[in-house]
CSV table of C-alpha atoms and ligand atoms in Angstrom, one decimal:
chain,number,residue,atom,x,y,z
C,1474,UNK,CA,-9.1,-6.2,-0.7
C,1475,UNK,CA,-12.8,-5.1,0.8
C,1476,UNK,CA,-14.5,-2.9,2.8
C,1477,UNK,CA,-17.2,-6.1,3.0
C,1478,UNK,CA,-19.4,-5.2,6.2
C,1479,UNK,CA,-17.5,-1.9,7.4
C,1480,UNK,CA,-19.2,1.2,7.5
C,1481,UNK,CA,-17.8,4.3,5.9
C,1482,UNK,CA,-18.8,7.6,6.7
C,1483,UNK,CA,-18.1,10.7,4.3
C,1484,UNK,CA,-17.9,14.1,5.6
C,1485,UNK,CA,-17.8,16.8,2.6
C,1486,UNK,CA,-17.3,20.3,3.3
C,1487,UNK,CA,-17.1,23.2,1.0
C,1488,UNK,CA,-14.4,23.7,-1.0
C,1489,UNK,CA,-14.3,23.3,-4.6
C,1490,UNK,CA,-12.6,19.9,-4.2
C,1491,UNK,CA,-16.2,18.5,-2.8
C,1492,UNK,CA,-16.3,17.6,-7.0
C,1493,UNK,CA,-13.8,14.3,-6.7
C,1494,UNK,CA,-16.0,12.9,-3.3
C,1495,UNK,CA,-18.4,11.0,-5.9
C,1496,UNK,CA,-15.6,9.2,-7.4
C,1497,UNK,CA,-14.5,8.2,-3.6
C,1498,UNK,CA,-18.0,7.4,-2.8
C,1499,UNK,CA,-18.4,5.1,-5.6
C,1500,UNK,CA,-14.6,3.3,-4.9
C,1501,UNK,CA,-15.7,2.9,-1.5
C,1502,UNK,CA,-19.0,1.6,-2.6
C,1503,UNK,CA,-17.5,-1.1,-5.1
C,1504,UNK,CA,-15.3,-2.3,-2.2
C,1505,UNK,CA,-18.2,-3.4,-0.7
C,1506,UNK,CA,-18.5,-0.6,2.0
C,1507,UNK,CA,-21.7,0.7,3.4
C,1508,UNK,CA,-21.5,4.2,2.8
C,1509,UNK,CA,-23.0,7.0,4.4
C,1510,UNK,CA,-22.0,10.9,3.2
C,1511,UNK,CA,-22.4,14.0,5.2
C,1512,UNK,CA,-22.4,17.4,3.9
C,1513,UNK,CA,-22.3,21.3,5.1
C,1514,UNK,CA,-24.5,23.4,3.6
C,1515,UNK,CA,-21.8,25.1,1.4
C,1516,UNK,CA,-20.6,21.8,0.1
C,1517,UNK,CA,-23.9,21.5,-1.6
C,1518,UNK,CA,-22.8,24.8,-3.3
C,1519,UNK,CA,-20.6,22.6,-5.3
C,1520,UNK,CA,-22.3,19.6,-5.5
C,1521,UNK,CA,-26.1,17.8,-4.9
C,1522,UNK,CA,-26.8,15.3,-2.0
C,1523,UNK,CA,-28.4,13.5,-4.6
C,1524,UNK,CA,-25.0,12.7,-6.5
C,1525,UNK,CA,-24.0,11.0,-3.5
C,1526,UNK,CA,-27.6,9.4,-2.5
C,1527,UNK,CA,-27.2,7.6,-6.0
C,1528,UNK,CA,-24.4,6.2,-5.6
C,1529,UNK,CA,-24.6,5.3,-2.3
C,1530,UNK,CA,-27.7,4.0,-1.9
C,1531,UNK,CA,-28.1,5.7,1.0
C,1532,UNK,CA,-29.7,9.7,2.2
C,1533,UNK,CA,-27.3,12.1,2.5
C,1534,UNK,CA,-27.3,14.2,5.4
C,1535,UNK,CA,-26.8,18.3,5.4
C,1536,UNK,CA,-29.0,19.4,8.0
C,1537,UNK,CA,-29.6,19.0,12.0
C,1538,UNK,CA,-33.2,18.8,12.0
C,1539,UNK,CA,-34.4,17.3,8.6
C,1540,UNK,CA,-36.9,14.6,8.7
C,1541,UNK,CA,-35.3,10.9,9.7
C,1542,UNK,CA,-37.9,7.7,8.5
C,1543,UNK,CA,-36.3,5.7,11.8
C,1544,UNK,CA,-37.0,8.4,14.3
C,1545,UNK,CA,-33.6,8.3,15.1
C,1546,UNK,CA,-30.7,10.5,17.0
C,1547,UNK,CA,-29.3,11.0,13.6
C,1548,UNK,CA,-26.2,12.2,14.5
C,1549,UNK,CA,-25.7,9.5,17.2
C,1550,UNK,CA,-26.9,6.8,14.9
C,1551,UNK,CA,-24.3,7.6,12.2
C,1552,UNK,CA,-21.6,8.2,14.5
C,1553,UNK,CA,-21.9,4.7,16.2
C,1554,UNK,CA,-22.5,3.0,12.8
C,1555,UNK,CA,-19.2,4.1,11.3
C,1556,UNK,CA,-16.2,2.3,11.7
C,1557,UNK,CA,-14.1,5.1,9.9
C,1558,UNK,CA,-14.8,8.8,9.2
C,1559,UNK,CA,-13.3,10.6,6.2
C,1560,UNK,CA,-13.7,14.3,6.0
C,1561,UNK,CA,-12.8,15.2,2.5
C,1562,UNK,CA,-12.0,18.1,1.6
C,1563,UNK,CA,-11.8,19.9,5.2
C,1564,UNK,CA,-12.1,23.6,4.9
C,1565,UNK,CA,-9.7,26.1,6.8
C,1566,UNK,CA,-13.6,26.4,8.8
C,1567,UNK,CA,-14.1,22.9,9.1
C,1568,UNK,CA,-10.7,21.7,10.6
C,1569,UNK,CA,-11.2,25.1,13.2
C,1570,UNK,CA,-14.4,24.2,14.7
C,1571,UNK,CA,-13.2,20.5,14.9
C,1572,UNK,CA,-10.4,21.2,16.4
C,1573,UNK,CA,-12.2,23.5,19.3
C,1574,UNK,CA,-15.3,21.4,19.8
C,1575,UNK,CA,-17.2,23.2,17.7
C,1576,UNK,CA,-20.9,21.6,16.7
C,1577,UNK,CA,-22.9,23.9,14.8
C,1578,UNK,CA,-23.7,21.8,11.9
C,1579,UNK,CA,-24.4,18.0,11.2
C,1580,UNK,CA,-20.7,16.9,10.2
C,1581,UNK,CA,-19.1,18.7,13.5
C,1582,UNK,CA,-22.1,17.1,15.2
C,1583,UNK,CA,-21.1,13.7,13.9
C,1584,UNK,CA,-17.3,14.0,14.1
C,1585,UNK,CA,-17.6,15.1,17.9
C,1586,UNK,CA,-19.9,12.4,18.3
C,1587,UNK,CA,-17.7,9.4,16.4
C,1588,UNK,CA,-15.2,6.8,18.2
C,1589,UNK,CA,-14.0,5.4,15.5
C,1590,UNK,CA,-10.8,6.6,13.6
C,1591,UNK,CA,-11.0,9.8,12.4
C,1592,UNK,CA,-9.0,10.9,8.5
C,1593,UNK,CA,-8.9,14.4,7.7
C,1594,UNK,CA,-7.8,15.8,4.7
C,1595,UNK,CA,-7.8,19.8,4.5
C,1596,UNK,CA,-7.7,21.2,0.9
C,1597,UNK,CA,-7.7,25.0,0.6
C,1598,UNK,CA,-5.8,28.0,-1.0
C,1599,UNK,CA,-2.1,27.8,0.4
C,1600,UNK,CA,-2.0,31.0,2.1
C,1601,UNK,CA,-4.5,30.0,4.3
C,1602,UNK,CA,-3.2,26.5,4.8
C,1603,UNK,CA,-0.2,27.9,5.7
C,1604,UNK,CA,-1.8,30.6,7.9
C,1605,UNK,CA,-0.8,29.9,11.5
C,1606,UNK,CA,-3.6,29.3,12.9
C,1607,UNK,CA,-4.7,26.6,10.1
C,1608,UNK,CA,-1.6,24.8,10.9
C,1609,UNK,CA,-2.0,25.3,14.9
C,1610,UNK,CA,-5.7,23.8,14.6
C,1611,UNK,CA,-4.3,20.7,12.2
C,1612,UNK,CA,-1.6,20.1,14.7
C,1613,UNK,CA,-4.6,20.3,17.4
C,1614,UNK,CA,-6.7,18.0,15.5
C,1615,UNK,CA,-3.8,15.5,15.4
C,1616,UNK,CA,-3.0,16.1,18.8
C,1617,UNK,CA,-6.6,15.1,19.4
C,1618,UNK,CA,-6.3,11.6,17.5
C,1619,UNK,CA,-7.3,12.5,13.6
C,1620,UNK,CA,-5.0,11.3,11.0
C,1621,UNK,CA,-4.3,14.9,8.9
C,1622,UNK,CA,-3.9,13.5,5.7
C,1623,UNK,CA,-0.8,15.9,3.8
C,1624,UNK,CA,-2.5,17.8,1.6
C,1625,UNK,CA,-0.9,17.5,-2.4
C,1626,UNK,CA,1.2,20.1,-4.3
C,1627,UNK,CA,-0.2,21.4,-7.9
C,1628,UNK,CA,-2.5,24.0,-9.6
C,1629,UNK,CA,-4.6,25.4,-7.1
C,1630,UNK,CA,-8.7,26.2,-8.2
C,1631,UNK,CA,-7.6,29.6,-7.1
C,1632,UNK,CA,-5.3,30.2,-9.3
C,1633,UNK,CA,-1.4,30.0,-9.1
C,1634,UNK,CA,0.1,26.8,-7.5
C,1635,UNK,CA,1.5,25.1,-4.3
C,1636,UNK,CA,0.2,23.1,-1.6
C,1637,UNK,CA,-3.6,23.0,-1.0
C,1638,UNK,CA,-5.1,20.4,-3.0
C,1639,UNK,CA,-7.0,17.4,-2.0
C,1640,UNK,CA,-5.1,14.0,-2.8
C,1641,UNK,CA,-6.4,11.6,-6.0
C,1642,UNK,CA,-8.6,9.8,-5.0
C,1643,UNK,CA,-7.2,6.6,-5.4
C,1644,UNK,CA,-5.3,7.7,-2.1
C,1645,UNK,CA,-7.7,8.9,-0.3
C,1646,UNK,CA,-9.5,5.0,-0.6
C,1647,UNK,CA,-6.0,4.0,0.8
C,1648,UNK,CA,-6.1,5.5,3.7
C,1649,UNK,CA,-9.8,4.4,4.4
C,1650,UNK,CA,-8.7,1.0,3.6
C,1651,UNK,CA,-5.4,1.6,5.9
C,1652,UNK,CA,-7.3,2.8,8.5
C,1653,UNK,CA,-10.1,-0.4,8.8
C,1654,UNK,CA,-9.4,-3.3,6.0
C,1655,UNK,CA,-6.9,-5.6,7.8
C,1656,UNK,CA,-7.0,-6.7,11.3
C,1657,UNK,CA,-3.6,-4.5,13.1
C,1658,UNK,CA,-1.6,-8.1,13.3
C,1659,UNK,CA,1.3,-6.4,11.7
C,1660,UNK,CA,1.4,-2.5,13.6
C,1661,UNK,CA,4.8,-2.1,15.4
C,1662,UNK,CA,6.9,-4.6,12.7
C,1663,UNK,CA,9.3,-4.0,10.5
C,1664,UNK,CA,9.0,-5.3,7.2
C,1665,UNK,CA,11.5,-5.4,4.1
C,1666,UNK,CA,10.4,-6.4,1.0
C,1667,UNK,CA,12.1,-6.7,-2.2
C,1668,UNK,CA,10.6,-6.8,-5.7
C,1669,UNK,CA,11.3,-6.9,-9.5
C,1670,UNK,CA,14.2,-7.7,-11.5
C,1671,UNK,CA,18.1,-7.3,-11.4
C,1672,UNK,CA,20.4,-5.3,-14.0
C,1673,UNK,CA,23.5,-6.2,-15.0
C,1674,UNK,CA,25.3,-3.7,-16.9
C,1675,UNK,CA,27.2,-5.4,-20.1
C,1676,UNK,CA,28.7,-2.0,-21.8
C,1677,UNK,CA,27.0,1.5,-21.1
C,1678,UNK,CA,24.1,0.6,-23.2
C,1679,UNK,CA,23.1,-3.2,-22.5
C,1680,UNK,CA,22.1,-4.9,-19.7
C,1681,UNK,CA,21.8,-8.9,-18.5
C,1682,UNK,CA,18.2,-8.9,-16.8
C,1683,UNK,CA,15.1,-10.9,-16.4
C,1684,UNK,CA,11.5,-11.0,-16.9
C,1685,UNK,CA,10.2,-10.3,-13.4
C,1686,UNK,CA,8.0,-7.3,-13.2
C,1687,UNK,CA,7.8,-6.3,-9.7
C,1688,UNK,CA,4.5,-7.4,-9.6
C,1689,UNK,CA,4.3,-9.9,-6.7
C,1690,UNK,CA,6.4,-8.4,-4.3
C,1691,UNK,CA,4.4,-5.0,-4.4
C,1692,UNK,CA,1.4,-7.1,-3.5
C,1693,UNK,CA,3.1,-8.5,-0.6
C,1694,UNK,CA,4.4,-4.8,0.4
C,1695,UNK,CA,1.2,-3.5,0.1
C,1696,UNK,CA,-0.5,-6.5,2.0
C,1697,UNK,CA,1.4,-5.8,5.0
C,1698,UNK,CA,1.5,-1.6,5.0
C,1699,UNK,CA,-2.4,-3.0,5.1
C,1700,UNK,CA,-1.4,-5.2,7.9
C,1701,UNK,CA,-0.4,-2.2,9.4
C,1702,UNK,CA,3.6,-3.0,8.8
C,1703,UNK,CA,6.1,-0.4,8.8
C,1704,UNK,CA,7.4,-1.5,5.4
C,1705,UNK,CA,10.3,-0.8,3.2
C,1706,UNK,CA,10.2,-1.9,-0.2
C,1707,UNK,CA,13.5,-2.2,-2.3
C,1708,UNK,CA,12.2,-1.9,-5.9
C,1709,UNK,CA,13.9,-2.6,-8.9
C,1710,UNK,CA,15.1,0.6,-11.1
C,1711,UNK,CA,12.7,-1.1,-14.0
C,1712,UNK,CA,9.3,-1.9,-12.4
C,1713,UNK,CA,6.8,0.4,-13.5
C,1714,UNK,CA,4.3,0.0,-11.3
C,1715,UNK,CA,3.2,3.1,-9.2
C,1716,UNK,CA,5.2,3.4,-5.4
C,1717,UNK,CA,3.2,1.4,-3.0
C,1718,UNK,CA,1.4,4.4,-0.9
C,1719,UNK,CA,2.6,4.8,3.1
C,1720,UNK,CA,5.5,2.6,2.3
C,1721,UNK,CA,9.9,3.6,1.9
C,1722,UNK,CA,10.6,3.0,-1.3
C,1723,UNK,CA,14.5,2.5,-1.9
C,1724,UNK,CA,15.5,1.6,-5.7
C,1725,UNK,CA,17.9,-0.7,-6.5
C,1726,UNK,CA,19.5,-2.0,-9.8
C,1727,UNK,CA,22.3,-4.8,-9.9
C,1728,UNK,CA,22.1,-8.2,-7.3
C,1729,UNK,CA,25.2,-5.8,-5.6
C,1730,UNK,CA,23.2,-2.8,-4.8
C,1731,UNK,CA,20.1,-4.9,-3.8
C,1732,UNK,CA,22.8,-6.9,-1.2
C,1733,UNK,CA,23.9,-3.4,-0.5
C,1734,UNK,CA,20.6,-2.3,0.4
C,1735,UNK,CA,19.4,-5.0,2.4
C,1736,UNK,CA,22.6,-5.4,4.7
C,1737,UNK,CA,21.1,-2.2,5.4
C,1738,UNK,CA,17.4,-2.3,5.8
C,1739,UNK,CA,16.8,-5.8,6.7
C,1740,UNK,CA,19.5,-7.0,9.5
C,1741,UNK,CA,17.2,-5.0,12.2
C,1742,UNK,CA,14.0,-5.9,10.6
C,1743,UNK,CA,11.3,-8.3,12.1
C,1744,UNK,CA,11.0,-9.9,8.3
C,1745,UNK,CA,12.1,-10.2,5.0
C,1746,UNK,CA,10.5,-11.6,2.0
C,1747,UNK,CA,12.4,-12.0,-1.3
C,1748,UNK,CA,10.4,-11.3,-4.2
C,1749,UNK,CA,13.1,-9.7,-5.8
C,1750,UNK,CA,14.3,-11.9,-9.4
C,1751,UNK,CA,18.3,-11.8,-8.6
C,1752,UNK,CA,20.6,-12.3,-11.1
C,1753,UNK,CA,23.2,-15.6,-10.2
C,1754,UNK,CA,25.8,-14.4,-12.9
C,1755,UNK,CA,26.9,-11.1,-14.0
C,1756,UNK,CA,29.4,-10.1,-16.9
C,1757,UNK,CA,33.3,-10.8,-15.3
C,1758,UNK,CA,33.6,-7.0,-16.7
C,1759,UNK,CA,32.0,-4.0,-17.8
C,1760,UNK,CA,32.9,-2.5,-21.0
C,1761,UNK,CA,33.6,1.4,-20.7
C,1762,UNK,CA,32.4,2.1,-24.1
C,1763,UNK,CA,29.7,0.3,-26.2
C,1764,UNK,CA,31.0,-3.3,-27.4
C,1765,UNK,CA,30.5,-2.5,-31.5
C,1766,UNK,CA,30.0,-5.8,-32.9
C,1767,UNK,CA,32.4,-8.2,-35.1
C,1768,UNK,CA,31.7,-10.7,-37.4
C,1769,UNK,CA,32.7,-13.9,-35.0
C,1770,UNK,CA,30.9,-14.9,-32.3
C,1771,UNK,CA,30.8,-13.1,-28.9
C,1772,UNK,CA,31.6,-15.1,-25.3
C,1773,UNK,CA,30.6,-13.2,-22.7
C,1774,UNK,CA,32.9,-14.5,-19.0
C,1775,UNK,CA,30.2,-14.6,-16.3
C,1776,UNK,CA,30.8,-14.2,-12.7
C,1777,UNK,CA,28.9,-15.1,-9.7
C,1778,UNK,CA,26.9,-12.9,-7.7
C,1779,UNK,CA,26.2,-13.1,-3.8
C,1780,UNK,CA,23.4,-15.5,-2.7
C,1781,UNK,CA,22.3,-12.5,-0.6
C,1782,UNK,CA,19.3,-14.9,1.2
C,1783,UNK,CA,21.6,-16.9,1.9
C,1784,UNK,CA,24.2,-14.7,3.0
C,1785,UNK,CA,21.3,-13.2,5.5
C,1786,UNK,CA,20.4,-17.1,6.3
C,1787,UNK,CA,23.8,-17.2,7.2
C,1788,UNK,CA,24.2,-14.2,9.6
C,1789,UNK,CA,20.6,-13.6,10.3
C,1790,UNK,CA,19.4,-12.8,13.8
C,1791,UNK,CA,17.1,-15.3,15.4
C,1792,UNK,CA,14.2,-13.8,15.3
C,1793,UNK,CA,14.7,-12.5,11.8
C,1794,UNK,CA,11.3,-13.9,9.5
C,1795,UNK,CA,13.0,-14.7,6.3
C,1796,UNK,CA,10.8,-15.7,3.1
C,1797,UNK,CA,12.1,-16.5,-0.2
C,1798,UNK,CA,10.4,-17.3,-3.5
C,1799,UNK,CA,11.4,-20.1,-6.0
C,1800,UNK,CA,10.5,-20.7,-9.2
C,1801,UNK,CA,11.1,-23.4,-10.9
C,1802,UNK,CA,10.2,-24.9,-14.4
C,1803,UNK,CA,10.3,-29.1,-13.4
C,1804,UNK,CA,10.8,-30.7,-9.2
C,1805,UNK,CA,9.2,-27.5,-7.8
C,1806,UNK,CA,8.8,-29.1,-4.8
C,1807,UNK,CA,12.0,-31.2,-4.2
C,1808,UNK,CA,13.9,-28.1,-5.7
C,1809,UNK,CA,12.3,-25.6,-3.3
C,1810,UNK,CA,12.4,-27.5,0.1
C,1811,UNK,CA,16.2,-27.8,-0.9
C,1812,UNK,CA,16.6,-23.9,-0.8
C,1813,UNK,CA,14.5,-23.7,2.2
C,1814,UNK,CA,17.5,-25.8,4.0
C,1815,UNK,CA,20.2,-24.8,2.1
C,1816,UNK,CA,19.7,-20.7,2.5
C,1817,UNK,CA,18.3,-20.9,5.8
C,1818,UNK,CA,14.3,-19.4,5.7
C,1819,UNK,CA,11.5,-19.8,7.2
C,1820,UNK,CA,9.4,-20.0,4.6
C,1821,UNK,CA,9.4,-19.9,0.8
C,1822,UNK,CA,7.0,-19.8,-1.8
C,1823,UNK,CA,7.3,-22.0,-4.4
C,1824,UNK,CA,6.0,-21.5,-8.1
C,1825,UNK,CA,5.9,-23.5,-11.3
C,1826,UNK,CA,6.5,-21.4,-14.5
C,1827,UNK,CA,4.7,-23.6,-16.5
C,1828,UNK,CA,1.1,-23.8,-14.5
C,1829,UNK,CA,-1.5,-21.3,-16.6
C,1830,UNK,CA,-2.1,-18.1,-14.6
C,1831,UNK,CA,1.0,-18.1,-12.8
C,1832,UNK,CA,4.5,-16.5,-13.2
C,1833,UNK,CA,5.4,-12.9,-14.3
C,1834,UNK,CA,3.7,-10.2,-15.8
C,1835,UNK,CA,0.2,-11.6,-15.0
C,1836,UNK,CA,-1.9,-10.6,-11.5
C,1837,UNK,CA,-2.1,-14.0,-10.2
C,1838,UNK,CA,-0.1,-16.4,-9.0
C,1839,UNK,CA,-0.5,-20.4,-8.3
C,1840,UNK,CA,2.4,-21.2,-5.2
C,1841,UNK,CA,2.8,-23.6,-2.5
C,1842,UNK,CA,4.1,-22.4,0.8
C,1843,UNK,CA,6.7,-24.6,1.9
C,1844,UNK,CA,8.1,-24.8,5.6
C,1845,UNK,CA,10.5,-27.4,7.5
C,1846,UNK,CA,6.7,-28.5,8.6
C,1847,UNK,CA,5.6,-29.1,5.0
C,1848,UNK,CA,3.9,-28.0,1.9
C,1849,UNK,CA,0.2,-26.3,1.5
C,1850,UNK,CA,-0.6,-26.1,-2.4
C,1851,UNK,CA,-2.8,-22.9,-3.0
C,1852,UNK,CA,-5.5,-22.7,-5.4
C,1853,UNK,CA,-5.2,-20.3,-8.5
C,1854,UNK,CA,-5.5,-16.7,-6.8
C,1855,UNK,CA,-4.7,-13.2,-7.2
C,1856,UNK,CA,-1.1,-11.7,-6.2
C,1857,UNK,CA,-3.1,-9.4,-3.8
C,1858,UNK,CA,-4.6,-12.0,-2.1
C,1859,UNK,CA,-1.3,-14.3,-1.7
C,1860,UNK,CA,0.0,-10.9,-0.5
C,1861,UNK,CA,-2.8,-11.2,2.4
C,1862,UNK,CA,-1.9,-14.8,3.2
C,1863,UNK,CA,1.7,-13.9,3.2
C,1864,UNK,CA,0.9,-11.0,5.8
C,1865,UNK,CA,-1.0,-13.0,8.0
C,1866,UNK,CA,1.6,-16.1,7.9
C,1867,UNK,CA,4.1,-13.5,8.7
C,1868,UNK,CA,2.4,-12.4,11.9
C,1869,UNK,CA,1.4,-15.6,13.3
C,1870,UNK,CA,5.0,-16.6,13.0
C,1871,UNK,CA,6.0,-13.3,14.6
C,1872,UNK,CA,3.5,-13.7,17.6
F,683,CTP,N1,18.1,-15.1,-4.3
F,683,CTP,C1,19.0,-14.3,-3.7
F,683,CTP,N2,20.3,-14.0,-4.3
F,683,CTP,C2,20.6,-14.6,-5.5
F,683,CTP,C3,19.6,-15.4,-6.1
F,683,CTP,C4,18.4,-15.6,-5.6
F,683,CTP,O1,18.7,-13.8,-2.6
F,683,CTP,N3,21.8,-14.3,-6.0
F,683,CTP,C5,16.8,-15.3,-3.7
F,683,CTP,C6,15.6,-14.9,-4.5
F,683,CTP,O2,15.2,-13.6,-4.3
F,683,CTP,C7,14.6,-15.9,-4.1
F,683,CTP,C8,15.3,-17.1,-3.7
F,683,CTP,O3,16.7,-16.7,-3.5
F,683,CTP,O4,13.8,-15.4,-3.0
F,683,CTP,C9,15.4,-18.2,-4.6
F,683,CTP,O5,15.7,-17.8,-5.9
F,683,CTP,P1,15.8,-18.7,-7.2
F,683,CTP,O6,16.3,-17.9,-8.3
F,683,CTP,O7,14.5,-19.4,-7.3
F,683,CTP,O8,16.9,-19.8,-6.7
F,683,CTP,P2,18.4,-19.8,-6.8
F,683,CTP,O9,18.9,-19.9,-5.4
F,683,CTP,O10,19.0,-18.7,-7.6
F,683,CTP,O11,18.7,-21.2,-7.4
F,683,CTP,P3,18.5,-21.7,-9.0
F,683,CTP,O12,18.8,-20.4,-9.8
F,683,CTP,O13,19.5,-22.7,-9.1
F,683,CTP,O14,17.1,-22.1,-9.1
C-alpha cells in the first residue's frame, strides 16, 4: 500500500499528544507521501517545527505571516496541494473555532481553506471532551463533512483515566490511507470475508485443525475496507493477527459455526471470498471428558462437514460475487477449475503448496486466478498486494 504522489497535510495543535505526530509524519513519509505539517503556536510548546521539518523534508508552518521563498498565498497553496488533512491531536479550542469558522491562526486558516477530506482527531482531558459544548462542536464539525476520529480510552496525561487520548499511531495512518490510497471502486458494497483455520474439538482439551494462519484473508479484508467496502471479516478463534481496523470482526471456531456465520452475513452480501482453511472431516463424537490414553492404538470415526461454498453456490443469489481459494500440492490447475464448477464461484484462487514463497504462515503468496474464462498465473507477490488485485477484480465484476 502507498501514499506514492498524494499529498498529506498535518495539522498539530497543542495538547500533550502533539509528542506521537513525528512518528505519523515519518509512517506517512515512508509510504511515499509528500508531507506538509502545520502547527499552532502552543503545539510548539510541546514539540519543535524542526522535528517535523526533518523528517519531512519539508518547512513547517506556525505562523500567518512568516517569510515564504515562493511568494506564495501560503495558506491557499497548502490547502489546494493536499489531498487529505489530518488534524492530530485537535484541542477542545481547535475543534471550537473549526467548527464556527473561526481563522485566527495558520491551521484554521488552512482547514477553512482545504477541499479535500478532512480527519479530526480531538484528544483532551475527558471532562472537557465530554463537556457539552465539545461534543456539540464535534457533532458540528461532522455535520460539516470532517471525519471525528473516536478518540481512545486509557491513562490520561492529566492524570486518572478514560476517554481523551489520541489513537496509536498506526491508526491514525489508517485512516489517512482509508481516506485517499485506493480509488472508492468498492464504497456502498458489502463484503464478507473469511480467514484462518477451523477447530474441531476431539475431547475438551484437543482439537483437529490446520496450519492456516489467517494471514491471506486479512489482506483481502483489509484490501477492500481500503477499497472502501463495508466489510465483515469472520476470523478464526486462533489467528493472532491484530483485528483489521474499520472492519466487523465476527469469530468463529469449527467448519459449523463458520456455516453458521455466513448463512448469516453473506446471503445479503454483494461478495464473498473464502480464505477461510475449513476442515472436510470432524470427529463422529466429542468426548465429554479428556480421552486418557491406552496402550493399543486409537481410531478416531470421522464425519463430514458442510461444503459451506458450495452450499452458498448452491442457494446463492445471482448477483452474489463468490471467490474461493484452493490449494493444492500436485494438478493445481485441473483440480481448481474443477471446484470452480463443481461449487459454483466466480472466481477462485488457486495456490501450489509446494512453490517457494507461497502457502501459510509466510506474507506472500504465488496464485493463479482461475474463472470459467481462464487462468492468469501471477508473479511471486505479497498477500497485501493479491489482496489489492482481489479488490479490484471484485469491483469490476460488480460494476
Ligand atoms: N471450503 C468450504 N467448506 C469446506 C471445505 C472448503 O467452504 N468444508 C472452501 C474453502 O474455504 C476454499 C474452497 O472451499 O475457499 C476450496 O477448499 P479446498 O480445501 O481447497 O478444497 P475442498 O473443496 O475441500 O477439496 P479437497 O479438500 O478435496 O481439495
Amino acid at each position: 500500500m502507498t501514499l506514492q504522489g498524494k499529498t498529506v497535510l498535518l495539522g498539530v495543535s497543542g495538547g500533550i499528544a502533539a509528542y506521537k505526530m513525528p512518528n505519523v509524519a515519518h509512517a506517512l513519509k515512508k509510504l511515499g507521501a509528500d508531507v506538509h505539517v502545520v502547527m499552532t503556536r502552543n503545539a510548539t510548546q510541546f514539540i519543535t517545527p524542526l522535528v517535523f521539518e526533518t523528517l519531512t523534508n519539508n518547512r513547517c508552518v506556525v505562523g500567518m505571516f512568516e517569510h515564504n521563498e515562493k511568494c506564495e498565498v501560503e495558506h491557499i497553496a497548502l490547502a489546494q496541494a493536499a489531498d487529505v488533512l489530518l488534524i492530530a491531536p485537535a484541542t477542545a479550542n481547535v475543534a471550537a473555532k473549526l467548527a464556527h469558522g473561526i481563522a485566527d491562526d495558520m491551521l484554521t486558516t488552512v482547514t477553512l481553506a482545504a477541499a479535500c477530506p478532512k480527519l479530526i482527531a480531538p484528544a483532551m482531558n475527558t471532562q472537557m471532551l465530554q463537556n457539552a459544548v465539545t461534543q456539540d462542536n464535534l457533532a458540528r464539525l461532522r455535520g460539516y463533512g470532517f471525519t471525528v476520529i473516536p478518540p481512545a480510552s486509557g491513562t490520561l496525561a492529566c492524570g486518572g483515566a478514560g476517554s481523551g487520548r489520541l489513537p496509536d499511531e498506526e491508526l491514525l495512518v489508517d485512516h489517512v490511507l482509508r481516506a485517499v490510497a485506493c480509488e472508492q471502486d468498492l464504497r456502498g458494497r458489502k463484503v464478507v470475508v473469511t480467514a484462518g483455520a477451523t477447530a474441531e474439538p476431539l475431547d475438551p482439551v484437543r482439537v483437529l485443525t490446520n496450519r492456516s494462519t489467517g494471514k491471506m484473508g486479512y489482506a483481502v479484508a483489509r484490501a477492500c475496507m481500503l477499497h472502501g467496502a463495508d466489510v465483515t471479516l469472520l476470523a478464526a478463534e486462533s489467528v493472532a493477527l491484530p483485528p483489521v481496523p474499520f472492519v466487523k470482526m465476527v469469530s468463529f471456531t469449527t467448519a459449523a459455526s463458520l456455516f453458521a456465520a455466513v448463512r448469516e452475513h453473506a446471503m445479503n452480501a454483494d461478495a464473498l471470498v473464502m480464505a477461510a482453511a475449513v476442515a472436510d472431516y470432524r470427529p463422529a463424537s466429542v468426548a465429554a471428558g479428556k480421552i486418557k490414553k491406552t496402550d493399543t492404538a486409537l481410531t478416531l470415526p470421522l464425519e463430514r462437514t458442510e461444503d459451506i461454498l458450495a452450499w452458498v453456490g448452491a442457494h446463492k443469489p445471482g448477483e452474489l460475487f463468490t471467490c474461493g481459494f484452493s490449494m493444492e500440492t500436485e494438478n493445481l490447475l485441473e483440480n481448481s477449475a474443477a471446484k470452480l464448477k463443481k461449487k459454483n464461484l466466480d472466481l477462485i484462487v488457486a495456490n501450489d503448496l509446494g512453490t517457494p514463497g507461497a502457502g501459510f504462515g509466510v506474507d506472500t503468496n504465488v496464485v493463479t486466478l482461475i474463472t470459467a474464462d481462464g487462468a492468469e498465473a501471477l508473479p511471486l507477490q505479497s498477500k497485501e498486494d493479491i489482496g489489492h488485485i482481489l479488490a479490484r477484480r471484485i469491483a469490476e465484476a460488480l460494476r
